[in-house]
Amino acid sequence: MAAKRRLLASVAAVLAGAAMAASPALATASPTTTATATTTATATATATAQTLVQDPAMCGFDNAPTPRTIKEGATGPTVSEAQCLLQLWGFSVGPRGVDGVFGPLTTQAAKSFQSSRNLTADGVIGPDTWFCLRDGCTS
């Protein structure tokens, strides 16, 4: 549960930062206007992050307790789920983002994620990696 809260906070921070960066008018706004905009952006980002983190459909979950093992060359919704979760944890799957194709950039993201969680960094997303992607294990 704590991992989910950390993930939610991280996603909200990224979304709020993007919302603030997208508004050049804030650079010359008064401190009160900027504070109000920041509060609004943070609230909106938090709500969006809650939807992303709490709604399994947002990452293509197939409701399987543990999805099938996937590796480079795989395609489909299970790959999309893995890519979405990798991105939520801060690991880029490439410029096309979530596309359902397990290519070399998804392999690299999976290896980096696995290394960060002290898993075997082979780029194959099996039961242990799925557990960490979904539940946020730290070691």
CSV table of C-alpha atoms in Angstrom, one decimal:
chain,number,residue,atom,x,y,z
A,1,MET,CA,0.0,0.0,0.0
A,2,ALA,CA,2.9,2.4,0.8
A,3,ALA,CA,4.4,1.7,-2.6
A,4,LYS,CA,1.1,2.6,-4.3
A,5,ARG,CA,1.0,5.9,-2.4
A,6,ARG,CA,4.6,6.6,-3.5
A,7,LEU,CA,3.7,5.8,-7.1
A,8,LEU,CA,0.6,8.0,-6.8
A,9,ALA,CA,2.6,10.9,-5.5
A,10,SER,CA,5.3,10.5,-8.2
A,11,VAL,CA,2.7,10.4,-11.0
A,12,ALA,CA,0.9,13.4,-9.5
A,13,ALA,CA,4.1,15.4,-9.3
A,14,VAL,CA,5.0,14.7,-12.9
A,15,LEU,CA,1.5,15.6,-14.1
A,16,ALA,CA,1.5,18.8,-12.0
A,17,GLY,CA,4.9,19.8,-13.3
A,18,ALA,CA,3.8,19.3,-16.9
A,19,ALA,CA,0.6,21.3,-16.3
A,20,MET,CA,2.6,24.2,-14.8
A,21,ALA,CA,5.3,24.1,-17.6
A,22,ALA,CA,2.5,24.3,-20.2
A,23,SER,CA,1.3,27.7,-18.9
A,24,PRO,CA,3.9,30.4,-19.9
A,25,ALA,CA,1.6,33.1,-18.5
A,26,LEU,CA,2.5,31.9,-15.0
A,27,ALA,CA,6.1,33.2,-15.5
A,28,THR,CA,4.8,36.8,-15.2
A,29,ALA,CA,1.8,36.2,-12.9
A,30,SER,CA,1.5,37.4,-9.3
A,31,PRO,CA,2.5,35.1,-6.5
A,32,THR,CA,-1.2,34.7,-5.6
A,33,THR,CA,-2.1,33.7,-9.1
A,34,THR,CA,0.8,31.4,-9.3
A,35,ALA,CA,-0.1,29.7,-6.0
A,36,THR,CA,-3.7,29.3,-7.1
A,37,ALA,CA,-2.6,27.8,-10.4
A,38,THR,CA,-0.2,25.5,-8.7
A,39,THR,CA,-2.8,24.3,-6.3
A,40,THR,CA,-5.3,23.7,-9.1
A,41,ALA,CA,-2.6,21.9,-11.2
A,42,THR,CA,-1.6,19.7,-8.2
A,43,ALA,CA,-5.3,18.8,-7.4
A,44,THR,CA,-6.0,18.0,-11.1
A,45,ALA,CA,-2.8,16.0,-11.3
A,46,THR,CA,-3.5,14.1,-8.1
A,47,ALA,CA,-7.0,13.1,-9.4
A,48,THR,CA,-5.5,12.0,-12.7
A,49,ALA,CA,-2.8,10.0,-11.0
A,50,GLN,CA,-5.4,8.3,-8.7
A,51,THR,CA,-7.2,7.3,-11.9
A,52,LEU,CA,-4.1,5.9,-13.5
A,53,VAL,CA,-2.9,4.1,-10.4
A,54,GLN,CA,-6.3,2.8,-9.1
A,55,ASP,CA,-8.0,1.9,-12.4
A,56,PRO,CA,-6.3,-1.2,-13.7
A,57,ALA,CA,-7.9,-0.6,-17.1
A,58,MET,CA,-5.7,2.5,-17.5
A,59,CYS,CA,-2.6,0.2,-17.9
A,60,GLY,CA,-4.4,-2.6,-19.8
A,61,PHE,CA,-4.5,-5.0,-16.9
A,62,ASP,CA,-6.1,-8.3,-17.9
A,63,ASN,CA,-7.1,-9.1,-14.4
A,64,ALA,CA,-4.9,-12.2,-14.3
A,65,PRO,CA,-3.2,-12.7,-10.9
A,66,THR,CA,0.1,-12.9,-12.9
A,67,PRO,CA,0.1,-12.2,-16.6
A,68,ARG,CA,2.0,-14.5,-18.9
A,69,THR,CA,5.8,-14.1,-19.2
A,70,ILE,CA,6.7,-11.7,-22.1
A,71,LYS,CA,9.9,-10.8,-23.8
A,72,GLU,CA,11.2,-8.9,-26.8
A,73,GLY,CA,9.1,-9.8,-29.9
A,74,ALA,CA,5.8,-10.2,-27.9
A,75,THR,CA,2.8,-8.0,-28.8
A,76,GLY,CA,-0.6,-7.2,-27.5
A,77,PRO,CA,-2.4,-5.9,-24.4
A,78,THR,CA,-0.1,-7.7,-21.9
A,79,VAL,CA,2.8,-5.9,-23.4
A,80,SER,CA,0.8,-2.6,-23.2
A,81,GLU,CA,0.2,-3.2,-19.6
A,82,ALA,CA,3.9,-3.8,-18.9
A,83,GLN,CA,4.9,-0.7,-20.9
A,84,CYS,CA,2.3,1.4,-19.0
A,85,LEU,CA,3.6,0.2,-15.7
A,86,LEU,CA,7.2,0.7,-16.7
A,87,GLN,CA,6.4,4.3,-17.6
A,88,LEU,CA,4.5,4.9,-14.4
A,89,TRP,CA,7.6,3.8,-12.5
A,90,GLY,CA,9.7,6.3,-14.5
A,91,PHE,CA,11.3,4.0,-17.1
A,92,SER,CA,10.8,5.2,-20.7
A,93,VAL,CA,9.8,2.6,-23.3
A,94,GLY,CA,10.7,4.8,-26.1
A,95,PRO,CA,9.3,7.8,-28.1
A,96,ARG,CA,6.2,5.9,-29.2
A,97,GLY,CA,5.2,5.2,-25.6
A,98,VAL,CA,2.7,2.4,-24.9
A,99,ASP,CA,2.3,0.7,-28.3
A,100,GLY,CA,1.9,-3.0,-27.4
A,101,VAL,CA,5.1,-4.0,-29.1
A,102,PHE,CA,7.9,-5.4,-27.0
A,103,GLY,CA,10.9,-4.0,-28.8
A,104,PRO,CA,14.5,-3.2,-27.8
A,105,LEU,CA,13.6,0.0,-25.9
A,106,THR,CA,11.0,-1.9,-23.8
A,107,THR,CA,13.7,-4.5,-23.2
A,108,GLN,CA,16.1,-1.8,-22.0
A,109,ALA,CA,13.4,-0.3,-19.8
A,110,ALA,CA,12.6,-3.7,-18.3
A,111,LYS,CA,16.3,-4.4,-17.6
A,112,SER,CA,16.7,-1.0,-15.9
A,113,PHE,CA,13.5,-1.6,-13.8
A,114,GLN,CA,14.7,-5.0,-12.9
A,115,SER,CA,18.1,-3.7,-11.8
A,116,SER,CA,16.5,-1.0,-9.7
A,117,ARG,CA,14.5,-3.8,-7.8
A,118,ASN,CA,17.5,-6.2,-7.5
A,119,LEU,CA,15.9,-8.7,-9.9
A,120,THR,CA,17.7,-10.6,-12.6
A,121,ALA,CA,18.1,-7.9,-15.3
A,122,ASP,CA,17.3,-10.1,-18.3
A,123,GLY,CA,14.6,-7.9,-19.9
A,124,VAL,CA,12.1,-10.8,-19.6
A,125,ILE,CA,9.0,-9.8,-17.7
A,126,GLY,CA,8.0,-12.9,-15.7
A,127,PRO,CA,6.3,-13.5,-12.3
A,128,ASP,CA,8.8,-11.7,-10.1
A,129,THR,CA,9.0,-8.6,-12.4
A,130,TRP,CA,5.1,-8.5,-12.7
A,131,PHE,CA,4.9,-8.5,-8.9
A,132,CYS,CA,7.2,-5.6,-8.7
A,133,LEU,CA,5.6,-3.7,-11.6
A,134,ARG,CA,2.2,-4.0,-10.0
A,135,ASP,CA,3.1,-3.8,-6.3
A,136,GLY,CA,6.2,-1.7,-6.2
A,137,CYS,CA,8.7,-4.0,-4.5
A,138,THR,CA,11.9,-2.2,-3.7
A,139,SER,CA,14.3,-5.2,-3.3
